[in-house]
mmCIF file of C-alpha atoms and ligand atoms in Angstrom:
data_model
loop_
_atom_site.group_PDB
_atom_site.id
_atom_site.type_symbol
_atom_site.label_atom_id
_atom_site.label_comp_id
_atom_site.label_asym_id
_atom_site.label_seq_id
_atom_site.Cartn_x
_atom_site.Cartn_y
_atom_site.Cartn_z
ATOM 1 C CA MET A 953 -22.206 79.138 27.982
ATOM 2 C CA ARG A 954 -25.604 77.812 28.369
ATOM 3 C CA ILE A 955 -28.773 77.816 26.811
ATOM 4 C CA ILE A 956 -31.088 80.434 28.995
ATOM 5 C CA GLY A 957 -34.599 79.660 27.955
ATOM 6 C CA GLY A 958 -37.061 77.222 26.247
ATOM 7 C CA GLU A 959 -36.972 73.278 26.146
ATOM 8 C CA ALA A 960 -33.248 72.953 26.354
ATOM 9 C CA ARG A 961 -32.946 75.487 29.146
ATOM 10 C CA GLY A 962 -29.575 74.945 31.068
ATOM 11 C CA ARG A 963 -27.864 72.932 28.621
ATOM 12 C CA ARG A 964 -24.150 73.612 28.171
ATOM 13 C CA LEU A 965 -22.884 74.807 24.771
ATOM 14 C CA LYS A 966 -19.286 74.005 23.605
ATOM 15 C CA ALA A 967 -17.284 77.106 22.830
ATOM 16 C CA PRO A 968 -14.527 77.390 20.039
ATOM 17 C CA ARG A 969 -11.137 77.331 21.844
ATOM 18 C CA GLY A 970 -7.962 79.375 21.046
ATOM 19 C CA ARG A 971 -9.957 81.972 18.992
ATOM 20 C CA ALA A 972 -10.715 85.456 19.582
ATOM 21 C CA VAL A 973 -14.581 84.973 19.675
ATOM 22 C CA ARG A 974 -16.755 87.493 21.470
ATOM 23 C CA PRO A 975 -19.932 85.679 22.093
ATOM 24 C CA THR A 976 -23.081 87.612 22.662
ATOM 25 C CA SER A 977 -22.991 87.844 26.612
ATOM 26 C CA ASP A 978 -25.695 85.902 28.603
ATOM 27 C CA ARG A 979 -27.220 88.961 30.042
ATOM 28 C CA THR A 980 -27.420 90.529 26.328
ATOM 29 C CA ARG A 981 -28.793 87.158 25.000
ATOM 30 C CA GLU A 982 -31.497 86.910 27.639
ATOM 31 C CA ALA A 983 -32.764 90.630 27.005
ATOM 32 C CA LEU A 984 -32.592 89.961 23.331
ATOM 33 C CA PHE A 985 -34.814 86.938 23.874
ATOM 34 C CA ASP A 986 -37.116 88.839 26.321
ATOM 35 C CA ILE A 987 -37.767 91.315 23.594
ATOM 36 C CA LEU A 988 -37.972 88.972 20.795
ATOM 37 C CA ALA A 989 -40.287 86.547 22.756
ATOM 38 C CA PRO A 990 -43.485 87.001 20.567
ATOM 39 C CA HIS A 991 -41.764 86.661 17.292
ATOM 40 C CA ILE A 992 -39.825 83.550 17.905
ATOM 41 C CA PRO A 993 -42.329 80.541 18.208
ATOM 42 C CA GLY A 994 -42.462 79.071 14.622
ATOM 43 C CA SER A 995 -40.227 81.613 13.042
ATOM 44 C CA ARG A 996 -37.387 81.094 10.439
ATOM 45 C CA PHE A 997 -34.361 82.594 12.251
ATOM 46 C CA LEU A 998 -31.026 83.481 10.623
ATOM 47 C CA ASP A 999 -28.090 83.752 12.871
ATOM 48 C CA LEU A 1000 -25.169 85.506 10.893
ATOM 49 C CA PHE A 1001 -21.653 85.650 12.695
ATOM 50 C CA ALA A 1002 -22.836 82.652 14.769
ATOM 51 C CA GLY A 1003 -19.821 81.934 16.536
ATOM 52 C CA ALA A 1004 -20.494 78.644 18.626
ATOM 53 C CA GLY A 1005 -24.330 79.173 17.527
ATOM 54 C CA ALA A 1006 -25.581 80.345 21.053
ATOM 55 C CA VAL A 1007 -27.999 82.847 19.650
ATOM 56 C CA GLY A 1008 -29.440 80.574 16.732
ATOM 57 C CA LEU A 1009 -29.558 77.541 19.213
ATOM 58 C CA GLU A 1010 -31.436 79.619 21.912
ATOM 59 C CA ALA A 1011 -34.086 80.555 19.233
ATOM 60 C CA LEU A 1012 -34.584 77.002 18.302
ATOM 61 C CA SER A 1013 -34.641 76.049 22.164
ATOM 62 C CA ARG A 1014 -37.429 78.752 22.351
ATOM 63 C CA GLY A 1015 -39.622 77.317 19.549
ATOM 64 C CA ALA A 1016 -38.177 78.724 16.271
ATOM 65 C CA ARG A 1017 -39.256 76.560 13.311
ATOM 66 C CA GLU A 1018 -35.776 76.498 11.603
ATOM 67 C CA VAL A 1019 -32.569 78.251 12.095
ATOM 68 C CA VAL A 1020 -29.741 78.917 9.480
ATOM 69 C CA LEU A 1021 -26.248 79.826 11.280
ATOM 70 C CA VAL A 1022 -23.602 81.420 9.321
ATOM 71 C CA GLU A 1023 -20.187 81.093 10.302
ATOM 72 C CA THR A 1024 -16.722 81.682 8.726
ATOM 73 C CA SER A 1025 -14.647 79.651 10.631
ATOM 74 C CA GLU A 1026 -14.652 76.065 9.852
ATOM 75 C CA ARG A 1027 -13.680 75.106 13.509
ATOM 76 C CA ALA A 1028 -16.510 76.950 14.941
ATOM 77 C CA ALA A 1029 -18.945 75.604 12.120
ATOM 78 C CA LYS A 1030 -18.076 72.300 13.101
ATOM 79 C CA ILE A 1031 -18.772 73.050 16.777
ATOM 80 C CA ILE A 1032 -22.248 74.611 15.934
ATOM 81 C CA ARG A 1033 -23.179 71.249 14.489
ATOM 82 C CA GLU A 1034 -21.955 69.398 17.447
ATOM 83 C CA ASN A 1035 -23.860 71.576 19.575
ATOM 84 C CA ALA A 1036 -27.072 71.504 17.354
ATOM 85 C CA ALA A 1037 -26.703 67.580 17.604
ATOM 86 C CA ALA A 1038 -26.305 67.595 21.336
ATOM 87 C CA LEU A 1039 -29.552 69.475 21.911
ATOM 88 C CA GLY A 1040 -31.274 67.319 19.411
ATOM 89 C CA HIS A 1041 -31.781 70.045 16.899
ATOM 90 C CA ALA A 1042 -29.574 69.009 14.283
ATOM 91 C CA ASP A 1043 -32.719 68.466 11.864
ATOM 92 C CA ARG A 1044 -33.872 72.273 12.301
ATOM 93 C CA ALA A 1045 -30.385 73.674 12.203
ATOM 94 C CA THR A 1046 -28.545 74.463 9.039
ATOM 95 C CA VAL A 1047 -24.994 75.594 9.471
ATOM 96 C CA LEU A 1048 -23.269 77.343 6.427
ATOM 97 C CA CYS A 1049 -19.728 78.051 6.494
ATOM 98 C CA ALA A 1050 -18.977 81.173 4.509
ATOM 99 C CA LYS A 1051 -19.045 84.902 4.632
ATOM 100 C CA ALA A 1052 -22.314 86.459 5.746
ATOM 101 C CA ALA A 1053 -23.030 88.863 2.925
ATOM 102 C CA ALA A 1054 -22.262 86.254 0.385
ATOM 103 C CA VAL A 1055 -24.581 83.773 2.172
ATOM 104 C CA VAL A 1056 -27.366 86.493 2.431
ATOM 105 C CA ARG A 1057 -27.075 86.970 -1.531
ATOM 106 C CA GLY A 1058 -27.214 83.351 -2.090
ATOM 107 C CA LEU A 1059 -30.288 82.836 0.171
ATOM 108 C CA ALA A 1060 -31.960 85.799 -1.601
ATOM 109 C CA ALA A 1061 -31.446 84.256 -4.905
ATOM 110 C CA SER A 1062 -32.822 81.016 -3.810
ATOM 111 C CA GLY A 1063 -36.150 82.740 -2.478
ATOM 112 C CA ALA A 1064 -35.549 81.989 1.350
ATOM 113 C CA LYS A 1065 -37.269 84.188 3.662
ATOM 114 C CA PHE A 1066 -36.735 84.852 7.343
ATOM 115 C CA ASP A 1067 -38.693 86.127 10.229
ATOM 116 C CA VAL A 1068 -35.880 87.184 12.430
ATOM 117 C CA VAL A 1069 -32.260 88.094 11.625
ATOM 118 C CA PHE A 1070 -29.624 88.433 13.999
ATOM 119 C CA LEU A 1071 -25.978 89.800 13.171
ATOM 120 C CA ASP A 1072 -23.061 90.470 15.524
ATOM 121 C CA PRO A 1073 -19.983 90.992 13.420
ATOM 122 C CA PRO A 1074 -16.726 91.854 14.945
ATOM 123 C CA TYR A 1075 -16.985 95.210 16.627
ATOM 124 C CA ARG A 1076 -13.589 96.418 15.004
ATOM 125 C CA ASP A 1077 -14.994 96.411 11.743
ATOM 126 C CA ARG A 1078 -17.760 98.822 11.276
ATOM 127 C CA ALA A 1079 -17.832 98.166 7.326
ATOM 128 C CA VAL A 1080 -18.682 94.415 7.776
ATOM 129 C CA LEU A 1081 -21.849 95.516 9.824
ATOM 130 C CA GLU A 1082 -22.644 98.262 7.215
ATOM 131 C CA ARG A 1083 -22.161 96.038 4.207
ATOM 132 C CA THR A 1084 -24.126 92.981 5.865
ATOM 133 C CA LEU A 1085 -26.996 95.193 6.844
ATOM 134 C CA ALA A 1086 -27.273 96.565 3.364
ATOM 135 C CA GLU A 1087 -27.415 93.281 1.844
ATOM 136 C CA VAL A 1088 -30.187 91.965 4.706
ATOM 137 C CA ALA A 1089 -32.367 95.181 3.854
ATOM 138 C CA ARG A 1090 -32.371 94.700 0.143
ATOM 139 C CA PRO A 1091 -36.169 94.988 -1.229
ATOM 140 C CA ASP A 1092 -37.088 91.326 -2.732
ATOM 141 C CA GLY A 1093 -34.200 89.947 -0.565
ATOM 142 C CA ILE A 1094 -34.503 87.477 2.648
ATOM 143 C CA LEU A 1095 -36.689 89.292 4.890
ATOM 144 C CA ALA A 1096 -40.480 88.071 5.327
ATOM 145 C CA PRO A 1097 -43.238 90.440 5.709
ATOM 146 C CA ASP A 1098 -42.892 91.839 9.222
ATOM 147 C CA ALA A 1099 -39.319 90.633 9.569
ATOM 148 C CA ILE A 1100 -37.518 91.851 12.431
ATOM 149 C CA VAL A 1101 -33.528 92.461 12.277
ATOM 150 C CA VAL A 1102 -31.244 92.869 15.356
ATOM 151 C CA ALA A 1103 -27.634 94.010 15.026
ATOM 152 C CA GLU A 1104 -25.370 93.905 17.966
ATOM 153 C CA HIS A 1105 -22.726 96.357 17.867
ATOM 154 C CA ASP A 1106 -20.108 98.402 19.761
ATOM 155 C CA ALA A 1107 -21.617 100.986 22.096
ATOM 156 C CA ARG A 1108 -19.034 103.392 21.249
ATOM 157 C CA ALA A 1109 -20.113 103.827 17.670
ATOM 158 C CA PRO A 1110 -23.440 105.256 16.698
ATOM 159 C CA SER A 1111 -26.322 102.844 16.119
ATOM 160 C CA PRO A 1112 -26.877 102.252 12.322
ATOM 161 C CA GLN A 1113 -30.197 104.100 11.102
ATOM 162 C CA ALA A 1114 -32.518 103.203 8.563
ATOM 163 C CA VAL A 1115 -31.135 101.089 5.607
ATOM 164 C CA GLY A 1116 -32.804 99.676 2.679
ATOM 165 C CA VAL A 1117 -36.369 98.417 3.630
ATOM 166 C CA LEU A 1118 -35.360 98.599 7.406
ATOM 167 C CA SER A 1119 -36.192 101.133 9.641
ATOM 168 C CA LYS A 1120 -34.803 101.633 13.133
ATOM 169 C CA GLN A 1121 -37.219 100.820 15.900
ATOM 170 C CA ARG A 1122 -35.170 101.019 19.134
ATOM 171 C CA SER A 1123 -31.794 100.638 20.598
ATOM 172 C CA ARG A 1124 -30.792 98.843 23.887
ATOM 173 C CA ARG A 1125 -27.530 99.245 25.666
ATOM 174 C CA PHE A 1126 -25.828 96.501 27.716
ATOM 175 C CA SER A 1127 -22.360 97.987 29.089
ATOM 176 C CA GLU A 1128 -20.289 97.587 25.754
ATOM 177 C CA ALA A 1129 -22.884 96.186 23.402
ATOM 178 C CA VAL A 1130 -25.823 97.736 21.871
ATOM 179 C CA LEU A 1131 -28.754 96.018 20.479
ATOM 180 C CA THR A 1132 -30.434 97.854 17.643
ATOM 181 C CA PHE A 1133 -34.055 96.652 16.364
ATOM 182 C CA PHE A 1134 -35.159 97.299 12.900
ATOM 183 C CA SER A 1135 -38.393 96.384 11.190
ATOM 184 C CA ALA A 1136 -39.037 95.667 7.839
ATOM 185 C CA ALA A 1137 -42.703 96.310 7.915
ATOM 186 C CA ALA A 1138 -42.577 99.934 9.440
ATOM 187 C CA ALA A 1139 -40.258 100.867 6.614
ATOM 188 C CA THR A 1140 -42.991 99.908 3.843
ATOM 189 C CA GLN A 1141 -45.933 101.455 5.986
ATOM 190 C CA PRO A 1142 -45.102 105.189 6.437
ATOM 191 C CA THR A 1143 -47.754 107.258 7.931
ATOM 192 C CA SER A 1144 -48.887 110.625 6.495
ATOM 193 C CA LYS A 1145 -46.244 112.022 8.657
ATOM 194 C CA GLY A 1146 -43.458 109.994 7.408
ATOM 195 C CA ALA A 1147 -42.933 108.216 10.553
ATOM 196 C CA PRO A 1148 -43.199 104.435 10.437
ATOM 197 C CA MET A 1149 -46.674 103.439 12.218
ATOM 198 C CA SER A 1150 -45.157 101.541 14.987
ATOM 199 C CA GLU A 1151 -42.906 104.605 16.108
ATOM 200 C CA LYS A 1152 -46.103 106.556 16.530
ATOM 201 C CA ARG A 1153 -47.336 104.039 19.022
ATOM 202 C CA ALA A 1154 -44.463 102.865 20.791
ATOM 203 C CA VAL A 1155 -43.788 99.327 19.611
ATOM 204 C CA ALA A 1156 -43.549 98.245 23.322
ATOM 205 C CA ILE A 1157 -46.199 95.869 25.148
ATOM 206 C CA ALA A 1158 -46.738 97.266 28.526
ATOM 207 C CA VAL A 1159 -47.824 95.647 31.679
ATOM 208 C CA TYR A 1160 -49.938 97.697 34.034
ATOM 209 C CA PRO A 1161 -49.670 95.681 37.448
ATOM 210 C CA GLY A 1162 -51.588 96.279 40.772
ATOM 211 C CA SER A 1163 -53.915 94.989 43.425
ATOM 212 C CA PHE A 1164 -57.050 96.651 41.533
ATOM 213 C CA ASP A 1165 -58.972 95.786 44.530
ATOM 214 C CA PRO A 1166 -61.171 97.316 43.070
ATOM 215 C CA VAL A 1167 -60.163 99.346 39.870
ATOM 216 C CA THR A 1168 -60.925 102.954 40.484
ATOM 217 C CA ASN A 1169 -61.281 105.876 38.222
ATOM 218 C CA GLY A 1170 -57.605 106.791 38.740
ATOM 219 C CA HIS A 1171 -56.602 103.323 37.273
ATOM 220 C CA LEU A 1172 -58.834 103.596 34.489
ATOM 221 C CA ASP A 1173 -57.319 107.077 33.594
ATOM 222 C CA VAL A 1174 -53.943 105.421 33.378
ATOM 223 C CA ILE A 1175 -54.929 102.511 31.492
ATOM 224 C CA GLU A 1176 -56.685 104.868 28.944
ATOM 225 C CA ARG A 1177 -53.730 107.264 28.493
ATOM 226 C CA ALA A 1178 -51.212 104.036 28.405
ATOM 227 C CA ALA A 1179 -53.393 102.533 25.590
ATOM 228 C CA GLU A 1180 -52.820 105.608 23.591
ATOM 229 C CA LEU A 1181 -49.026 105.207 23.888
ATOM 230 C CA PHE A 1182 -48.492 101.458 23.610
ATOM 231 C CA GLN A 1183 -49.253 99.071 21.202
ATOM 232 C CA GLU A 1184 -50.993 96.777 24.037
ATOM 233 C CA VAL A 1185 -51.500 97.136 27.459
ATOM 234 C CA VAL A 1186 -51.850 94.144 29.709
ATOM 235 C CA VAL A 1187 -53.579 95.077 33.132
ATOM 236 C CA ALA A 1188 -52.306 92.361 35.493
ATOM 237 C CA VAL A 1189 -53.794 91.796 38.937
ATOM 238 C CA ALA A 1190 -51.197 90.664 41.573
ATOM 239 C CA VAL A 1191 -52.525 87.526 43.193
ATOM 240 C CA ASN A 1192 -49.830 86.931 45.735
ATOM 241 C CA SER A 1193 -50.144 90.385 47.321
ATOM 242 C CA SER A 1194 -49.669 90.215 51.072
ATOM 243 C CA LYS A 1195 -52.777 92.345 51.499
ATOM 244 C CA ALA A 1196 -55.985 90.515 52.152
ATOM 245 C CA PRO A 1197 -58.124 91.544 49.102
ATOM 246 C CA LEU A 1198 -62.071 92.272 49.353
ATOM 247 C CA PHE A 1199 -62.538 90.928 45.888
ATOM 248 C CA THR A 1200 -60.938 87.566 44.643
ATOM 249 C CA ALA A 1201 -58.516 87.626 41.743
ATOM 250 C CA GLU A 1202 -60.975 86.425 39.282
ATOM 251 C CA GLU A 1203 -63.566 89.230 40.329
ATOM 252 C CA ARG A 1204 -60.884 91.960 39.840
ATOM 253 C CA VAL A 1205 -59.810 90.560 36.334
ATOM 254 C CA GLU A 1206 -63.743 90.561 35.447
ATOM 255 C CA MET A 1207 -64.167 94.112 36.756
ATOM 256 C CA LEU A 1208 -60.942 95.171 34.592
ATOM 257 C CA GLY A 1209 -62.647 93.637 31.606
ATOM 258 C CA GLU A 1210 -65.678 94.955 31.716
ATOM 259 C CA VAL A 1211 -64.397 98.521 32.399
ATOM 260 C CA CYS A 1212 -61.791 98.493 29.498
ATOM 261 C CA ALA A 1213 -64.194 97.080 27.136
ATOM 262 C CA HIS A 1214 -63.977 100.055 25.116
ATOM 263 C CA LEU A 1215 -60.243 99.634 24.528
ATOM 264 C CA ASP A 1216 -59.284 97.476 22.014
ATOM 265 C CA ASN A 1217 -55.537 97.345 22.766
ATOM 266 C CA VAL A 1218 -56.236 96.362 26.526
ATOM 267 C CA ARG A 1219 -56.626 92.972 28.115
ATOM 268 C CA ALA A 1220 -57.024 92.161 31.897
ATOM 269 C CA THR A 1221 -55.345 89.063 33.633
ATOM 270 C CA SER A 1222 -53.733 87.906 36.709
ATOM 271 C CA PHE A 1223 -50.437 87.044 37.570
ATOM 272 C CA SER A 1224 -48.311 85.505 40.500
ATOM 273 C CA GLY A 1225 -44.709 85.567 41.296
ATOM 274 C CA LEU A 1226 -42.278 88.021 40.132
ATOM 275 C CA LEU A 1227 -43.634 90.994 38.009
ATOM 276 C CA VAL A 1228 -40.623 91.061 35.827
ATOM 277 C CA GLU A 1229 -40.795 87.448 34.999
ATOM 278 C CA PHE A 1230 -44.640 87.945 34.061
ATOM 279 C CA ALA A 1231 -43.763 91.025 31.886
ATOM 280 C CA ALA A 1232 -40.910 88.997 30.000
ATOM 281 C CA GLN A 1233 -43.623 86.168 29.452
ATOM 282 C CA GLN A 1234 -45.829 88.525 28.034
ATOM 283 C CA GLY A 1235 -43.088 90.033 25.616
ATOM 284 C CA ALA A 1236 -43.464 93.375 27.324
ATOM 285 C CA SER A 1237 -40.498 95.714 27.739
ATOM 286 C CA VAL A 1238 -42.465 98.283 29.865
ATOM 287 C CA VAL A 1239 -44.029 98.324 33.271
ATOM 288 C CA VAL A 1240 -46.610 101.048 33.815
ATOM 289 C CA LYS A 1241 -47.230 102.813 37.042
ATOM 290 C CA GLY A 1242 -49.383 105.599 37.989
ATOM 291 C CA LEU A 1243 -48.081 108.256 40.584
ATOM 292 C CA ARG A 1244 -50.099 110.330 42.635
ATOM 293 C CA ALA A 1245 -48.548 112.276 45.407
ATOM 294 C CA VAL A 1246 -44.886 112.818 46.122
ATOM 295 C CA SER A 1247 -45.544 110.161 49.023
ATOM 296 C CA ASP A 1248 -46.142 107.296 46.208
ATOM 297 C CA PHE A 1249 -42.709 108.173 44.961
ATOM 298 C CA GLU A 1250 -40.023 106.619 47.057
ATOM 299 C CA TYR A 1251 -41.837 103.241 47.267
ATOM 300 C CA GLU A 1252 -42.216 103.235 43.454
ATOM 301 C CA LEU A 1253 -38.776 104.309 42.805
ATOM 302 C CA GLN A 1254 -37.319 101.562 44.944
ATOM 303 C CA GLN A 1255 -39.503 98.934 43.155
ATOM 304 C CA ALA A 1256 -38.773 100.174 39.699
ATOM 305 C CA LEU A 1257 -34.847 100.010 40.529
ATOM 306 C CA MET A 1258 -35.152 96.522 42.103
ATOM 307 C CA ASN A 1259 -37.177 95.224 39.121
ATOM 308 C CA ARG A 1260 -34.346 96.731 36.806
ATOM 309 C CA ILE A 1261 -31.799 94.837 38.851
ATOM 310 C CA ILE A 1262 -33.817 91.515 38.723
ATOM 311 C CA LYS A 1263 -34.285 91.830 34.976
ATOM 312 C CA ASP A 1264 -32.415 94.324 32.680
ATOM 313 C CA GLY A 1265 -34.316 95.378 29.531
ATOM 314 C CA ILE A 1266 -37.816 96.385 31.261
ATOM 315 C CA GLU A 1267 -38.279 99.890 31.673
ATOM 316 C CA THR A 1268 -40.728 101.462 34.459
ATOM 317 C CA VAL A 1269 -42.946 104.234 32.960
ATOM 318 C CA PHE A 1270 -44.730 106.412 35.325
ATOM 319 C CA PHE A 1271 -48.065 108.248 34.543
ATOM 320 C CA MET A 1272 -48.962 111.363 36.767
ATOM 321 C CA THR A 1273 -52.252 111.103 38.128
ATOM 322 C CA SER A 1274 -54.916 113.642 36.712
ATOM 323 C CA PRO A 1275 -55.436 116.192 39.197
ATOM 324 C CA ASP A 1276 -59.360 114.698 39.995
ATOM 325 C CA ASN A 1277 -57.853 111.513 41.143
ATOM 326 C CA LEU A 1278 -55.068 112.832 43.334
ATOM 327 C CA PHE A 1279 -56.388 111.406 46.670
ATOM 328 C CA LEU A 1280 -58.313 108.450 45.012
ATOM 329 C CA SER A 1281 -57.119 105.063 46.387
ATOM 330 C CA SER A 1282 -58.809 101.653 46.075
ATOM 331 C CA SER A 1283 -58.670 101.501 50.174
ATOM 332 C CA MET A 1284 -60.539 104.593 50.630
ATOM 333 C CA VAL A 1285 -63.212 103.799 47.900
ATOM 334 C CA LYS A 1286 -63.575 100.495 50.033
ATOM 335 C CA GLU A 1287 -63.889 102.189 53.471
ATOM 336 C CA ILE A 1288 -66.421 104.604 51.930
ATOM 337 C CA ALA A 1289 -68.514 101.956 50.469
ATOM 338 C CA ARG A 1290 -68.282 100.018 53.594
ATOM 339 C CA LEU A 1291 -69.600 102.816 55.739
ATOM 340 C CA GLY A 1292 -72.464 103.402 53.388
ATOM 341 C CA GLY A 1293 -71.202 106.325 51.545
ATOM 342 C CA ASP A 1294 -71.658 106.941 47.737
ATOM 343 C CA VAL A 1295 -68.698 106.081 45.672
ATOM 344 C CA GLU A 1296 -70.220 107.189 42.236
ATOM 345 C CA ARG A 1297 -67.527 110.082 41.606
ATOM 346 C CA PHE A 1298 -64.634 107.524 42.330
ATOM 347 C CA VAL A 1299 -65.317 104.235 40.418
ATOM 348 C CA PRO A 1300 -67.029 103.091 37.204
ATOM 349 C CA PRO A 1301 -70.582 102.033 37.652
ATOM 350 C CA GLN A 1302 -69.952 98.409 37.403
ATOM 351 C CA VAL A 1303 -67.530 98.629 40.342
ATOM 352 C CA ARG A 1304 -69.936 100.429 42.372
ATOM 353 C CA ALA A 1305 -72.642 97.907 41.765
ATOM 354 C CA ARG A 1306 -70.257 95.100 42.710
ATOM 355 C CA LEU A 1307 -69.121 97.095 45.958
ATOM 356 C CA ALA A 1308 -72.697 97.572 46.933
ATOM 357 C CA GLU A 1309 -73.422 93.769 46.502
ATOM 358 C CA LYS A 1310 -70.433 93.157 48.773
ATOM 359 C CA PHE A 1311 -71.280 95.499 51.317
ATOM 360 C CA ARG A 1312 -75.152 94.585 51.152
HETATM 361 O O1 PNS B 208 -51.406 98.400 43.394
HETATM 362 P P1 PNS B 208 -50.492 97.729 44.300
HETATM 363 O O2 PNS B 208 -51.035 97.208 45.345
HETATM 364 O O3 PNS B 208 -49.625 99.095 45.044
HETATM 365 O O4 PNS B 208 -49.331 96.744 43.296
HETATM 366 C C1 PNS B 208 -48.264 96.486 43.873
HETATM 367 C C2 PNS B 208 -47.565 95.343 42.956
HETATM 368 C C3 PNS B 208 -48.613 94.168 42.802
HETATM 369 C C4 PNS B 208 -47.334 96.373 41.627
HETATM 370 C C5 PNS B 208 -46.270 94.851 43.705
HETATM 371 O O5 PNS B 208 -46.488 94.523 44.669
HETATM 372 C C6 PNS B 208 -45.721 93.841 42.547
HETATM 373 O O6 PNS B 208 -45.282 94.182 41.444
HETATM 374 N N1 PNS B 208 -45.755 92.547 43.260
HETATM 375 C C7 PNS B 208 -45.465 91.616 42.351
HETATM 376 C C8 PNS B 208 -44.340 90.678 42.995
HETATM 377 C C9 PNS B 208 -42.735 91.411 42.585
HETATM 378 O O7 PNS B 208 -42.568 91.192 41.586
HETATM 379 N N2 PNS B 208 -42.143 91.877 43.661
HETATM 380 C C10 PNS B 208 -40.966 92.546 43.619
HETATM 381 C C11 PNS B 208 -41.179 94.126 43.447
HETATM 382 S S1 PNS B 208 -39.755 95.086 43.660
#
């Protein structure tokens, strides 16, 4: 068992021996922290049923301010302390050896508040999960405003639903395990339709990658529709594409910034390297792509599947192009502009002006 990310990345952790522990698998832990990425730095993190402490110590490695780890076994608690000391984090890790629900009650009485709570009780005893979750979800309990609670549980049993101040946001399955994410904020801010705000616009951050050489009306249509659906859209110019671009990455990002200025939840940037790594760094769980004709499909399917193999937990979502843009592509726009044709119908005015400048 090793720390997967952050300053202690790659460091090995001791695990309790001779005890039937079921540590959160590396794959699940990686996906958990990819999803939690924006919430970890500076957070107060509570790791219930901590085992050898892999989840809580991972949070410290990734910048959590303080972690409380709760474990009933004396032997496991001793190992957590040793692991924390070996990573140089003993000062930011508090290990409590007692039953989770009782500790939560005690922490609530002391006024302690947490930004992130993780609980993975033994799968066989569903009642423990429900009891502990109910304790965590009490109003005026241990949850800071906007807290996130994540429960790991058996995939064969249904996901727990809304409880106390918590409402379920999403579940993600990893073979036998399911991670269910709850938000405290959503439960206290119902919309007029009764659904939590963040469920109306998917809580996800989406990355829309491409060459955007240059951005066309077809791209803009996808960006605008994605901005309606997702909390935030990061339009990402790939700088290591094998194509020789007409515009530099900076020019492409600038153009995107200009044409998306009216969208408050969209920002443009560039990236190099693997798309899925970039998406994870952004805290994104969705990759957005546009699909025009059937001819796009095979290539896009291949990329989406490959991306999923490289990194689980990132979903590709396709937007079908609007009929007006069915045959529109950046290459065709460039060709028309190069040969002196008018591209007014195909690109935003700012891009048309830039093309005219390039081919003057
Ligand atoms: O607009 P494009 O040129 O068709 O965009 C292609 C892009 C940039 C989305 C794709 O090439 C990409 O994702 N590049 C990043 C490198 C990467 O992650 N490659 C593995 C994909 S399976």
